[in-house]
mmCIF file of C-alpha atoms in Angstrom:
data_model
loop_
_atom_site.group_PDB
_atom_site.id
_atom_site.type_symbol
_atom_site.label_atom_id
_atom_site.label_comp_id
_atom_site.label_asym_id
_atom_site.label_seq_id
_atom_site.Cartn_x
_atom_site.Cartn_y
_atom_site.Cartn_z
ATOM 1 C CA MET A 21 45.674 22.364 53.111
ATOM 2 C CA GLY A 22 45.712 23.334 49.587
ATOM 3 C CA GLY A 23 45.824 19.600 48.565
ATOM 4 C CA ALA A 24 43.282 18.409 50.786
ATOM 5 C CA ARG A 25 40.216 19.346 48.788
ATOM 6 C CA PRO A 26 41.151 18.359 45.499
ATOM 7 C CA ALA A 27 42.252 14.861 46.988
ATOM 8 C CA ARG A 28 38.946 14.738 48.529
ATOM 9 C CA GLN A 29 37.205 15.515 45.426
ATOM 10 C CA LEU A 30 39.380 12.520 43.931
ATOM 11 C CA MET A 31 38.266 10.214 46.257
ATOM 12 C CA SER A 32 34.693 11.329 46.506
ATOM 13 C CA GLY A 33 34.071 11.103 42.838
ATOM 14 C CA THR A 34 36.128 7.934 42.499
ATOM 15 C CA LEU A 35 33.858 6.279 45.116
ATOM 16 C CA ARG A 36 30.596 7.328 43.629
ATOM 17 C CA VAL A 37 31.325 6.584 40.149
ATOM 18 C CA PHE A 38 32.929 3.207 41.267
ATOM 19 C CA ALA A 39 29.832 2.343 43.227
ATOM 20 C CA ALA A 40 27.974 2.697 40.210
ATOM 21 C CA GLU A 41 30.520 0.861 37.918
ATOM 22 C CA ALA A 42 30.554 -1.873 40.605
ATOM 23 C CA LEU A 43 26.991 -2.475 40.057
ATOM 24 C CA ILE A 44 28.165 -4.682 37.082
ATOM 25 C CA VAL A 45 29.670 -7.171 39.545
ATOM 26 C CA PRO A 46 26.360 -8.433 41.017
ATOM 27 C CA THR A 47 24.512 -7.742 37.842
ATOM 28 C CA GLY A 48 27.012 -9.018 35.616
ATOM 29 C CA ILE A 49 27.439 -12.058 37.817
ATOM 30 C CA LEU A 50 23.744 -13.045 37.906
ATOM 31 C CA THR A 51 23.513 -12.074 34.208
ATOM 32 C CA ALA A 52 26.581 -14.429 33.624
ATOM 33 C CA VAL A 53 25.173 -17.183 36.132
ATOM 34 C CA PHE A 54 21.682 -17.003 34.059
ATOM 35 C CA LEU A 55 22.950 -16.975 30.711
ATOM 36 C CA SER A 56 25.575 -19.691 31.443
ATOM 37 C CA ARG A 57 23.300 -21.845 32.951
ATOM 38 C CA ARG A 58 20.511 -21.258 30.038
ATOM 39 C CA PHE A 59 22.932 -21.757 27.005
ATOM 40 C CA GLY A 60 25.783 -23.880 28.366
ATOM 41 C CA PRO A 61 29.451 -23.341 27.607
ATOM 42 C CA GLU A 62 29.058 -23.487 24.042
ATOM 43 C CA GLY A 63 26.245 -21.113 23.657
ATOM 44 C CA TYR A 64 27.293 -18.758 26.394
ATOM 45 C CA GLY A 65 31.035 -18.815 24.521
ATOM 46 C CA LEU A 66 29.490 -17.602 21.394
ATOM 47 C CA LEU A 67 27.547 -14.712 23.320
ATOM 48 C CA THR A 68 30.966 -13.798 25.001
ATOM 49 C CA LEU A 69 32.978 -13.565 21.794
ATOM 50 C CA ALA A 70 30.542 -11.379 20.311
ATOM 51 C CA GLY A 71 30.293 -9.311 23.254
ATOM 52 C CA VAL A 72 34.187 -9.213 23.828
ATOM 53 C CA VAL A 73 34.325 -7.965 20.088
ATOM 54 C CA ILE A 74 31.902 -5.078 21.114
ATOM 55 C CA ALA A 75 33.189 -4.603 24.226
ATOM 56 C CA TRP A 76 36.637 -3.944 22.737
ATOM 57 C CA VAL A 77 35.250 -1.597 20.002
ATOM 58 C CA GLU A 78 33.173 0.220 22.749
ATOM 59 C CA SER A 79 35.855 0.705 25.257
ATOM 60 C CA ASN A 80 38.500 1.736 22.491
ATOM 61 C CA VAL A 81 35.834 4.564 21.685
ATOM 62 C CA ALA A 82 35.281 5.396 25.457
ATOM 63 C CA THR A 83 39.011 5.297 26.609
ATOM 64 C CA ALA A 84 40.274 6.891 23.663
ATOM 65 C CA LEU A 85 38.030 10.104 23.412
ATOM 66 C CA SER A 86 36.947 10.225 26.972
ATOM 67 C CA ARG A 87 40.563 11.748 28.295
ATOM 68 C CA PRO A 88 40.674 14.471 25.818
ATOM 69 C CA VAL A 89 36.954 15.375 26.432
ATOM 70 C CA VAL A 90 37.387 15.254 30.309
ATOM 71 C CA LYS A 91 40.617 17.330 29.835
ATOM 72 C CA LEU A 92 39.158 20.016 27.780
ATOM 73 C CA VAL A 93 35.983 20.488 29.580
ATOM 74 C CA ALA A 94 37.776 20.653 32.911
ATOM 75 C CA ASP A 95 40.332 23.303 31.620
ATOM 76 C CA SER A 96 37.800 25.320 30.059
ATOM 77 C CA LYS A 97 35.218 27.906 31.537
ATOM 78 C CA ASP A 98 33.137 27.708 28.364
ATOM 79 C CA TRP A 99 32.838 23.972 27.882
ATOM 80 C CA ARG A 100 29.534 23.818 25.675
ATOM 81 C CA ALA A 101 31.427 24.152 22.459
ATOM 82 C CA VAL A 102 34.053 21.236 23.173
ATOM 83 C CA ALA A 103 30.832 19.159 24.635
ATOM 84 C CA SER A 104 29.030 19.503 21.322
ATOM 85 C CA ALA A 105 32.242 18.780 19.257
ATOM 86 C CA SER A 106 32.862 15.807 21.437
ATOM 87 C CA LEU A 107 29.300 14.511 20.844
ATOM 88 C CA ARG A 108 29.593 15.008 17.231
ATOM 89 C CA LEU A 109 32.934 13.079 17.218
ATOM 90 C CA TYR A 110 31.360 10.167 19.412
ATOM 91 C CA LEU A 111 28.546 9.890 16.986
ATOM 92 C CA ALA A 112 30.616 9.808 13.985
ATOM 93 C CA CYS A 113 32.943 7.386 15.237
ATOM 94 C CA GLY A 114 29.819 5.015 16.690
ATOM 95 C CA VAL A 115 28.110 5.015 13.335
ATOM 96 C CA ALA A 116 31.326 4.354 11.319
ATOM 97 C CA LEU A 117 32.397 1.471 13.782
ATOM 98 C CA ALA A 118 28.875 -0.082 13.511
ATOM 99 C CA ALA A 119 28.883 0.080 9.712
ATOM 100 C CA LEU A 120 32.320 -1.266 9.604
ATOM 101 C CA LEU A 121 31.608 -4.249 12.083
ATOM 102 C CA ALA A 122 28.621 -5.167 10.261
ATOM 103 C CA ALA A 123 30.260 -5.242 6.757
ATOM 104 C CA VAL A 124 33.397 -7.485 8.275
ATOM 105 C CA ALA A 125 31.377 -9.682 10.699
ATOM 106 C CA GLU A 126 31.482 -12.944 8.402
ATOM 107 C CA PRO A 127 35.401 -12.412 8.229
ATOM 108 C CA VAL A 128 35.911 -11.923 11.934
ATOM 109 C CA ALA A 129 33.875 -14.876 12.807
ATOM 110 C CA LEU A 130 35.818 -17.050 10.517
ATOM 111 C CA SER A 131 39.101 -15.887 12.133
ATOM 112 C CA LEU A 132 37.506 -16.961 15.326
ATOM 113 C CA GLY A 133 36.841 -20.409 13.938
ATOM 114 C CA GLU A 134 33.036 -19.832 13.952
ATOM 115 C CA GLY A 135 30.493 -19.340 11.321
ATOM 116 C CA PRO A 136 27.107 -17.447 10.067
ATOM 117 C CA GLN A 137 25.680 -17.560 13.773
ATOM 118 C CA LEU A 138 28.562 -15.377 15.471
ATOM 119 C CA ALA A 139 28.273 -12.934 12.306
ATOM 120 C CA PHE A 140 24.741 -12.655 12.867
ATOM 121 C CA TYR A 141 25.135 -12.102 16.719
ATOM 122 C CA LEU A 142 28.093 -9.451 15.863
ATOM 123 C CA ARG A 143 25.826 -7.499 13.172
ATOM 124 C CA LEU A 144 23.061 -7.384 16.053
ATOM 125 C CA TYR A 145 25.430 -6.325 18.616
ATOM 126 C CA ALA A 146 26.741 -3.656 16.523
ATOM 127 C CA LEU A 147 23.410 -1.643 16.834
ATOM 128 C CA GLU A 148 24.744 -0.906 20.345
ATOM 129 C CA ILE A 149 27.750 1.052 19.521
ATOM 130 C CA PRO A 150 26.311 4.324 18.246
ATOM 131 C CA VAL A 151 24.037 4.673 21.268
ATOM 132 C CA PHE A 152 26.733 3.716 23.750
ATOM 133 C CA CYS A 153 29.006 6.193 22.031
ATOM 134 C CA ALA A 154 26.390 9.285 22.459
ATOM 135 C CA ALA A 155 25.705 8.252 26.195
ATOM 136 C CA GLN A 156 29.549 8.053 26.499
ATOM 137 C CA ALA A 157 29.968 11.579 25.362
ATOM 138 C CA HIS A 158 27.605 12.709 27.838
ATOM 139 C CA ARG A 159 29.092 10.921 30.703
ATOM 140 C CA SER A 160 32.626 12.345 29.733
ATOM 141 C CA VAL A 161 31.420 15.976 30.005
ATOM 142 C CA LEU A 162 29.488 15.342 33.212
ATOM 143 C CA VAL A 163 32.967 13.985 34.495
ATOM 144 C CA GLY A 164 34.819 16.754 33.070
ATOM 145 C CA LEU A 165 32.393 19.304 35.057
ATOM 146 C CA GLY A 166 32.738 17.422 38.203
ATOM 147 C CA ARG A 167 29.103 16.226 38.181
ATOM 148 C CA PHE A 168 30.157 12.875 39.477
ATOM 149 C CA ARG A 169 27.030 11.951 41.242
ATOM 150 C CA GLU A 170 25.041 12.409 37.843
ATOM 151 C CA ARG A 171 27.541 10.199 36.195
ATOM 152 C CA ALA A 172 27.309 7.566 38.588
ATOM 153 C CA TRP A 173 23.441 7.450 38.301
ATOM 154 C CA ALA A 174 23.687 6.965 34.644
ATOM 155 C CA THR A 175 26.224 4.033 34.819
ATOM 156 C CA ALA A 176 23.798 2.667 37.679
ATOM 157 C CA ALA A 177 20.701 2.919 35.289
ATOM 158 C CA ARG A 178 22.386 0.899 32.460
ATOM 159 C CA TRP A 179 23.490 -1.817 34.729
ATOM 160 C CA THR A 180 20.214 -2.625 36.457
ATOM 161 C CA ALA A 181 18.359 -2.120 33.227
ATOM 162 C CA ARG A 182 20.791 -4.511 31.709
ATOM 163 C CA LEU A 183 20.058 -7.293 34.097
ATOM 164 C CA ALA A 184 16.362 -6.865 34.273
ATOM 165 C CA LEU A 185 15.838 -6.682 30.354
ATOM 166 C CA VAL A 186 18.279 -9.901 29.895
ATOM 167 C CA VAL A 187 16.043 -11.889 32.134
ATOM 168 C CA ALA A 188 12.607 -10.675 30.793
ATOM 169 C CA LEU A 189 13.677 -11.096 27.033
ATOM 170 C CA VAL A 190 15.632 -14.239 27.541
ATOM 171 C CA ILE A 191 12.740 -16.027 29.459
ATOM 172 C CA PHE A 192 10.096 -14.510 26.844
ATOM 173 C CA THR A 193 12.055 -15.804 23.836
ATOM 174 C CA GLY A 194 14.781 -18.311 25.002
ATOM 175 C CA SER A 195 17.416 -17.043 22.457
ATOM 176 C CA ILE A 196 20.938 -15.693 22.460
ATOM 177 C CA ALA A 197 19.721 -12.460 20.231
ATOM 178 C CA ALA A 198 17.306 -11.603 22.904
ATOM 179 C CA ALA A 199 19.979 -11.114 25.360
ATOM 180 C CA ILE A 200 22.039 -9.060 22.809
ATOM 181 C CA CYS A 201 18.698 -6.880 22.434
ATOM 182 C CA ALA A 202 18.398 -6.317 25.945
ATOM 183 C CA SER A 203 22.086 -4.942 26.036
ATOM 184 C CA VAL A 204 21.174 -2.623 23.491
ATOM 185 C CA LEU A 205 18.164 -1.442 25.181
ATOM 186 C CA ALA A 206 20.196 -0.881 28.271
ATOM 187 C CA SER A 207 22.329 1.592 26.416
ATOM 188 C CA VAL A 208 19.433 3.247 25.370
ATOM 189 C CA VAL A 209 17.971 3.834 28.812
ATOM 190 C CA GLU A 210 21.536 5.253 29.999
ATOM 191 C CA LEU A 211 21.644 7.659 26.850
ATOM 192 C CA LEU A 212 17.876 8.823 27.931
ATOM 193 C CA PHE A 213 18.848 9.409 31.613
ATOM 194 C CA CYS A 214 21.995 11.498 30.496
ATOM 195 C CA ARG A 215 19.837 13.292 28.020
ATOM 196 C CA ALA A 216 17.353 14.199 30.806
ATOM 197 C CA ARG A 217 20.401 15.885 32.977
ATOM 198 C CA LEU A 218 22.814 17.302 30.428
ATOM 199 C CA ARG A 219 21.560 18.639 27.155
ATOM 200 C CA VAL A 220 24.513 18.930 24.933
ATOM 201 C CA SER A 221 23.715 20.293 21.403
ATOM 202 C CA LEU A 222 24.555 18.420 18.431
ATOM 203 C CA PHE A 223 25.186 21.283 16.268
ATOM 204 C CA GLY A 224 27.060 23.656 18.651
ATOM 205 C CA ALA A 225 29.897 25.577 16.933
ATOM 206 C CA GLY A 226 33.538 25.534 17.606
ATOM 207 C CA GLY A 227 35.448 22.971 19.862
ATOM 208 C CA ALA A 228 36.690 20.435 17.152
ATOM 209 C CA ARG A 229 40.334 21.538 16.532
ATOM 210 C CA ARG A 230 41.263 21.794 20.269
ATOM 211 C CA LEU A 231 39.490 18.312 20.801
ATOM 212 C CA GLY A 232 41.495 16.915 17.577
ATOM 213 C CA GLY A 233 44.770 18.257 18.861
ATOM 214 C CA TYR A 234 44.741 15.955 21.812
ATOM 215 C CA ALA A 235 42.789 13.106 20.509
ATOM 216 C CA LEU A 236 45.334 11.652 18.073
ATOM 217 C CA PRO A 237 48.072 10.069 20.502
ATOM 218 C CA LEU A 238 45.345 9.194 22.985
ATOM 219 C CA VAL A 239 43.248 7.316 20.650
ATOM 220 C CA ALA A 240 46.408 5.248 19.639
ATOM 221 C CA SER A 241 47.420 4.566 23.023
ATOM 222 C CA ALA A 242 43.622 3.715 24.020
ATOM 223 C CA LEU A 243 43.775 1.231 21.317
ATOM 224 C CA CYS A 244 46.964 -0.265 22.341
ATOM 225 C CA LEU A 245 45.698 -0.971 25.838
ATOM 226 C CA SER A 246 42.279 -2.062 25.043
ATOM 227 C CA LEU A 247 43.826 -4.430 22.505
ATOM 228 C CA PHE A 248 46.021 -5.642 25.219
ATOM 229 C CA GLY A 249 43.149 -6.387 27.624
ATOM 230 C CA ARG A 250 41.169 -8.703 24.792
ATOM 231 C CA LEU A 251 43.951 -9.975 22.946
ATOM 232 C CA ASP A 252 44.354 -13.098 25.220
ATOM 233 C CA LEU A 253 40.775 -14.158 24.512
ATOM 234 C CA LEU A 254 40.895 -13.462 21.079
ATOM 235 C CA LEU A 255 44.025 -15.494 20.310
ATOM 236 C CA LEU A 256 42.927 -18.131 22.371
ATOM 237 C CA LYS A 257 40.195 -18.689 19.891
ATOM 238 C CA ALA A 258 42.065 -18.100 17.015
ATOM 239 C CA LEU A 259 44.888 -20.339 17.883
ATOM 240 C CA GLY A 260 42.674 -23.165 18.209
ATOM 241 C CA GLY A 261 40.553 -23.195 20.949
ATOM 242 C CA THR A 262 36.891 -24.031 20.860
ATOM 243 C CA ALA A 263 33.713 -22.005 21.773
ATOM 244 C CA ALA A 264 33.650 -23.932 25.205
ATOM 245 C CA ASP A 265 37.094 -22.913 25.878
ATOM 246 C CA ALA A 266 36.338 -19.001 25.042
ATOM 247 C CA GLY A 267 33.241 -19.343 27.447
ATOM 248 C CA LEU A 268 35.453 -20.600 30.284
ATOM 249 C CA TYR A 269 38.062 -17.969 29.616
ATOM 250 C CA GLY A 270 35.111 -15.468 29.540
ATOM 251 C CA VAL A 271 34.031 -16.227 32.946
ATOM 252 C CA ALA A 272 37.217 -15.763 34.293
ATOM 253 C CA GLN A 273 37.313 -12.367 32.724
ATOM 254 C CA ASN A 274 34.002 -11.365 33.904
ATOM 255 C CA LEU A 275 34.897 -12.617 37.581
ATOM 256 C CA ALA A 276 38.140 -10.232 37.311
ATOM 257 C CA LEU A 277 36.252 -7.051 36.475
ATOM 258 C CA LEU A 278 36.241 -5.263 39.888
ATOM 259 C CA PRO A 279 40.020 -3.725 39.497
ATOM 260 C CA THR A 280 39.017 -2.933 35.846
ATOM 261 C CA LEU A 281 35.913 -1.157 36.853
ATOM 262 C CA PHE A 282 37.958 0.961 39.626
ATOM 263 C CA SER A 283 40.010 1.862 36.722
ATOM 264 C CA PHE A 284 37.086 3.034 34.835
ATOM 265 C CA ALA A 285 35.993 5.205 37.672
ATOM 266 C CA PHE A 286 39.318 6.240 38.722
ATOM 267 C CA ALA A 287 41.222 7.650 35.593
ATOM 268 C CA PRO A 288 38.638 9.959 34.357
ATOM 269 C CA THR A 289 37.850 11.160 37.811
ATOM 270 C CA LEU A 290 41.633 11.958 38.318
ATOM 271 C CA LEU A 291 41.851 13.458 35.200
ATOM 272 C CA SER A 292 39.053 15.787 35.829
ATOM 273 C CA THR A 293 40.395 16.952 39.481
ATOM 274 C CA LEU A 294 43.721 17.223 38.133
ATOM 275 C CA GLY A 295 42.713 19.529 35.169
ATOM 276 C CA ARG A 296 40.321 21.567 37.363
ATOM 277 C CA ALA A 297 43.271 21.866 40.166
ATOM 278 C CA ALA A 298 45.543 22.974 37.339
ATOM 279 C CA ARG A 299 43.045 25.612 36.137
ATOM 280 C CA GLU A 300 42.693 27.228 39.521
ATOM 281 C CA GLY A 301 46.435 27.217 39.675
ATOM 282 C CA ASP A 302 46.707 24.931 42.962
ATOM 283 C CA ALA A 303 49.778 23.205 42.344
ATOM 284 C CA GLU A 304 49.746 22.036 45.733
ATOM 285 C CA GLY A 305 46.495 20.158 45.437
ATOM 286 C CA ALA A 306 47.602 18.600 42.195
ATOM 287 C CA ARG A 307 50.463 16.988 43.608
ATOM 288 C CA GLU A 308 48.758 15.457 46.441
ATOM 289 C CA VAL A 309 46.164 14.406 44.080
ATOM 290 C CA ALA A 310 48.834 12.426 42.158
ATOM 291 C CA ALA A 311 50.238 10.894 45.251
ATOM 292 C CA THR A 312 46.850 9.560 46.284
ATOM 293 C CA ALA A 313 46.206 8.510 42.838
ATOM 294 C CA LEU A 314 49.382 6.293 43.288
ATOM 295 C CA ARG A 315 48.431 4.828 46.591
ATOM 296 C CA ALA A 316 44.534 4.345 45.837
ATOM 297 C CA PRO A 317 44.953 0.931 43.810
ATOM 298 C CA LEU A 318 46.526 -0.782 46.831
ATOM 299 C CA VAL A 319 43.261 -0.916 48.519
ATOM 300 C CA LEU A 320 42.171 -3.476 45.861
ATOM 301 C CA ALA A 321 45.239 -5.832 46.457
ATOM 302 C CA PRO A 322 43.892 -7.640 49.703
ATOM 303 C CA PHE A 323 40.702 -8.269 47.552
ATOM 304 C CA ALA A 324 42.409 -9.668 44.505
ATOM 305 C CA ALA A 325 44.632 -12.051 46.748
ATOM 306 C CA CYS A 326 41.519 -13.394 48.441
ATOM 307 C CA VAL A 327 39.552 -14.018 45.256
ATOM 308 C CA ALA A 328 42.545 -15.607 43.445
ATOM 309 C CA GLY A 329 43.084 -17.824 46.826
ATOM 310 C CA ALA A 330 39.618 -19.169 46.538
ATOM 311 C CA SER A 331 39.146 -19.039 42.761
ATOM 312 C CA GLY A 332 38.346 -22.537 42.372
ATOM 313 C CA GLU A 333 35.477 -22.213 45.210
ATOM 314 C CA VAL A 334 34.019 -18.949 43.819
ATOM 315 C CA VAL A 335 33.813 -20.469 40.038
ATOM 316 C CA ARG A 336 32.097 -23.580 41.150
ATOM 317 C CA LEU A 337 29.489 -21.814 43.460
ATOM 318 C CA LEU A 338 28.592 -19.381 40.906
ATOM 319 C CA PHE A 339 28.609 -21.206 37.657
ATOM 320 C CA GLY A 340 28.934 -24.855 38.543
ATOM 321 C CA ALA A 341 31.272 -27.849 37.980
ATOM 322 C CA GLN A 342 31.150 -27.470 34.411
ATOM 323 C CA PHE A 343 33.047 -24.241 34.386
ATOM 324 C CA ALA A 344 35.608 -25.337 36.987
ATOM 325 C CA GLY A 345 38.557 -24.576 34.398
ATOM 326 C CA ALA A 346 37.920 -20.911 34.674
ATOM 327 C CA ALA A 347 39.725 -20.914 38.080
ATOM 328 C CA THR A 348 43.262 -20.946 36.987
ATOM 329 C CA PRO A 349 42.954 -18.149 34.499
ATOM 330 C CA LEU A 350 40.749 -16.147 37.037
ATOM 331 C CA GLY A 351 43.665 -15.925 39.666
ATOM 332 C CA LEU A 352 46.147 -14.690 37.287
ATOM 333 C CA LEU A 353 43.870 -12.152 35.524
ATOM 334 C CA LEU A 354 42.720 -10.740 38.890
ATOM 335 C CA PHE A 355 46.640 -9.408 39.220
ATOM 336 C CA ALA A 356 46.738 -8.415 35.352
ATOM 337 C CA SER A 357 43.658 -5.921 36.086
ATOM 338 C CA LEU A 358 45.207 -4.644 39.338
ATOM 339 C CA ALA A 359 48.410 -3.596 37.580
ATOM 340 C CA LEU A 360 46.562 -2.017 34.648
ATOM 341 C CA VAL A 361 44.924 0.292 37.167
ATOM 342 C CA LEU A 362 48.267 1.746 38.013
ATOM 343 C CA VAL A 363 48.870 1.983 34.313
ATOM 344 C CA SER A 364 45.580 3.873 33.511
ATOM 345 C CA ALA A 365 46.255 6.170 36.564
ATOM 346 C CA ALA A 366 49.769 7.191 35.071
ATOM 347 C CA ALA A 367 48.120 7.876 31.536
ATOM 348 C CA SER A 368 45.761 10.112 33.105
ATOM 349 C CA MET A 369 48.635 12.022 34.717
ATOM 350 C CA MET A 370 50.472 12.513 31.698
ATOM 351 C CA THR A 371 47.321 13.621 29.966
ATOM 352 C CA ALA A 372 46.716 16.105 32.652
ATOM 353 C CA ALA A 373 50.333 17.406 32.269
ATOM 354 C CA GLY A 374 49.902 17.922 28.654
ATOM 355 C CA ARG A 375 52.095 14.972 27.737
ATOM 356 C CA ALA A 376 49.600 12.872 25.783
ATOM 357 C CA SER A 377 52.100 11.837 23.415
ATOM 358 C CA TRP A 378 53.936 9.807 26.514
ATOM 359 C CA THR A 379 50.782 7.770 26.666
ATOM 360 C CA LEU A 380 51.596 6.345 23.494
ATOM 361 C CA HIS A 381 55.086 5.344 24.048
ATOM 362 C CA ALA A 382 53.993 3.460 27.101
ATOM 363 C CA ALA A 383 51.185 1.598 25.704
ATOM 364 C CA TRP A 384 52.333 0.084 22.404
ATOM 365 C CA PRO A 385 55.664 -2.168 23.695
ATOM 366 C CA PRO A 386 53.264 -4.281 26.187
ATOM 367 C CA LEU A 387 50.984 -4.966 23.082
ATOM 368 C CA VAL A 388 53.846 -6.245 20.765
ATOM 369 C CA VAL A 389 55.551 -8.098 23.705
ATOM 370 C CA ALA A 390 52.034 -9.929 24.362
ATOM 371 C CA ALA A 391 51.188 -10.896 21.044
ATOM 372 C CA ALA A 392 54.479 -12.555 20.743
ATOM 373 C CA LEU A 393 54.419 -14.391 24.143
ATOM 374 C CA HIS A 394 50.532 -15.509 23.538
ATOM 375 C CA ALA A 395 51.756 -16.924 20.159
ATOM 376 C CA TYR A 396 54.322 -19.089 22.031
ATOM 377 C CA ALA A 397 52.183 -19.938 25.274
ATOM 378 C CA ILE A 398 48.750 -20.455 24.210
ATOM 379 C CA PRO A 399 49.371 -23.671 21.876
ATOM 380 C CA ARG A 400 51.464 -25.001 24.679
ATOM 381 C CA ALA A 401 49.517 -24.038 27.940
ATOM 382 C CA GLY A 402 46.113 -22.844 26.548
ATOM 383 C CA ALA A 403 43.973 -20.567 28.797
ATOM 384 C CA ALA A 404 46.645 -20.767 31.713
ATOM 385 C CA GLY A 405 49.260 -19.629 29.122
ATOM 386 C CA ALA A 406 47.183 -16.847 28.035
ATOM 387 C CA ALA A 407 46.318 -15.667 31.437
ATOM 388 C CA ALA A 408 49.977 -15.905 32.653
ATOM 389 C CA VAL A 409 51.013 -14.087 29.686
ATOM 390 C CA THR A 410 48.492 -10.984 30.295
ATOM 391 C CA ALA A 411 49.413 -10.960 34.179
ATOM 392 C CA GLY A 412 53.319 -10.925 33.577
ATOM 393 C CA VAL A 413 53.264 -8.364 30.875
ATOM 394 C CA ALA A 414 50.596 -6.198 32.782
#
């Protein structure tokens, strides 16, 4: 009986957050369909490249800093000091990364085979990073406190606002820059929603030393796993692919998001639930939560198999015949995403058990192996080779 309540909390919290994160599927697909038909493969490819770079930066910050914040908030009865320190750390990282990206936008664009236009999109998109980081700090604290409902509503506000703003601004201006501005404004909406429900002080004392002790190995492991998830698209373009190739592959990545979104909801909820069970001395509950965590991703396997089998029809229905080349990568990337759900769950368990350094030892070998295999497969098999490597290594 002791394990039932934490396990129920895990599944209830996961389903709430997942339902909110899963809004990116209908809103994201509608946004992608609208933008791809509006700008075509080349224009959508440029937007996708810029978005991938920004998403990689933001997901690194979110994944790396979220785990130590969630753990320390869940473990502590006096969480406000940790919350203030986390907000300062998130903001410092966000401002620094935005400034760095703005400075290196042109070299990044050139390395991807593009020019000043992509550099401009990257600089514009960089404005989102500090806002996203501030919102993410609040979201992590909410998860650590077990306030999963409010965390879910914050995400729901962002995705619905993003769809509405993208459609409105692009129809009004007809430009790719307007779509990027809409994404920035959607992050502002999320931050305002979070601040209305959780007032984390920027200048609270203490908490920084405890946070820093957990952060380093988790940051490094998150960087490795996040880069692994984006490496295929970046190397596909860097090794001779066109903007249109990137657009096709971006469509496949967007459609393969559902298992990844489950991971975004599942991993921090798992960490929070395990942390609070440990703080209360509920060892039986923690074991039951861990067992449930290993079984839960299997629920997504039938969905992945169905979509993979119908990938050609799904792509043509949603994006049109000009994006038919995304079907093969989609089928492979769905199973890569499913495998990475288990990787993320394992990392949360190791973090909750106080073995943060183990996450790094599990994260860097796949990145090295994938980079070597991509360098061999992409020149020979293009997008299908990139997706096969990502799925196989995952």
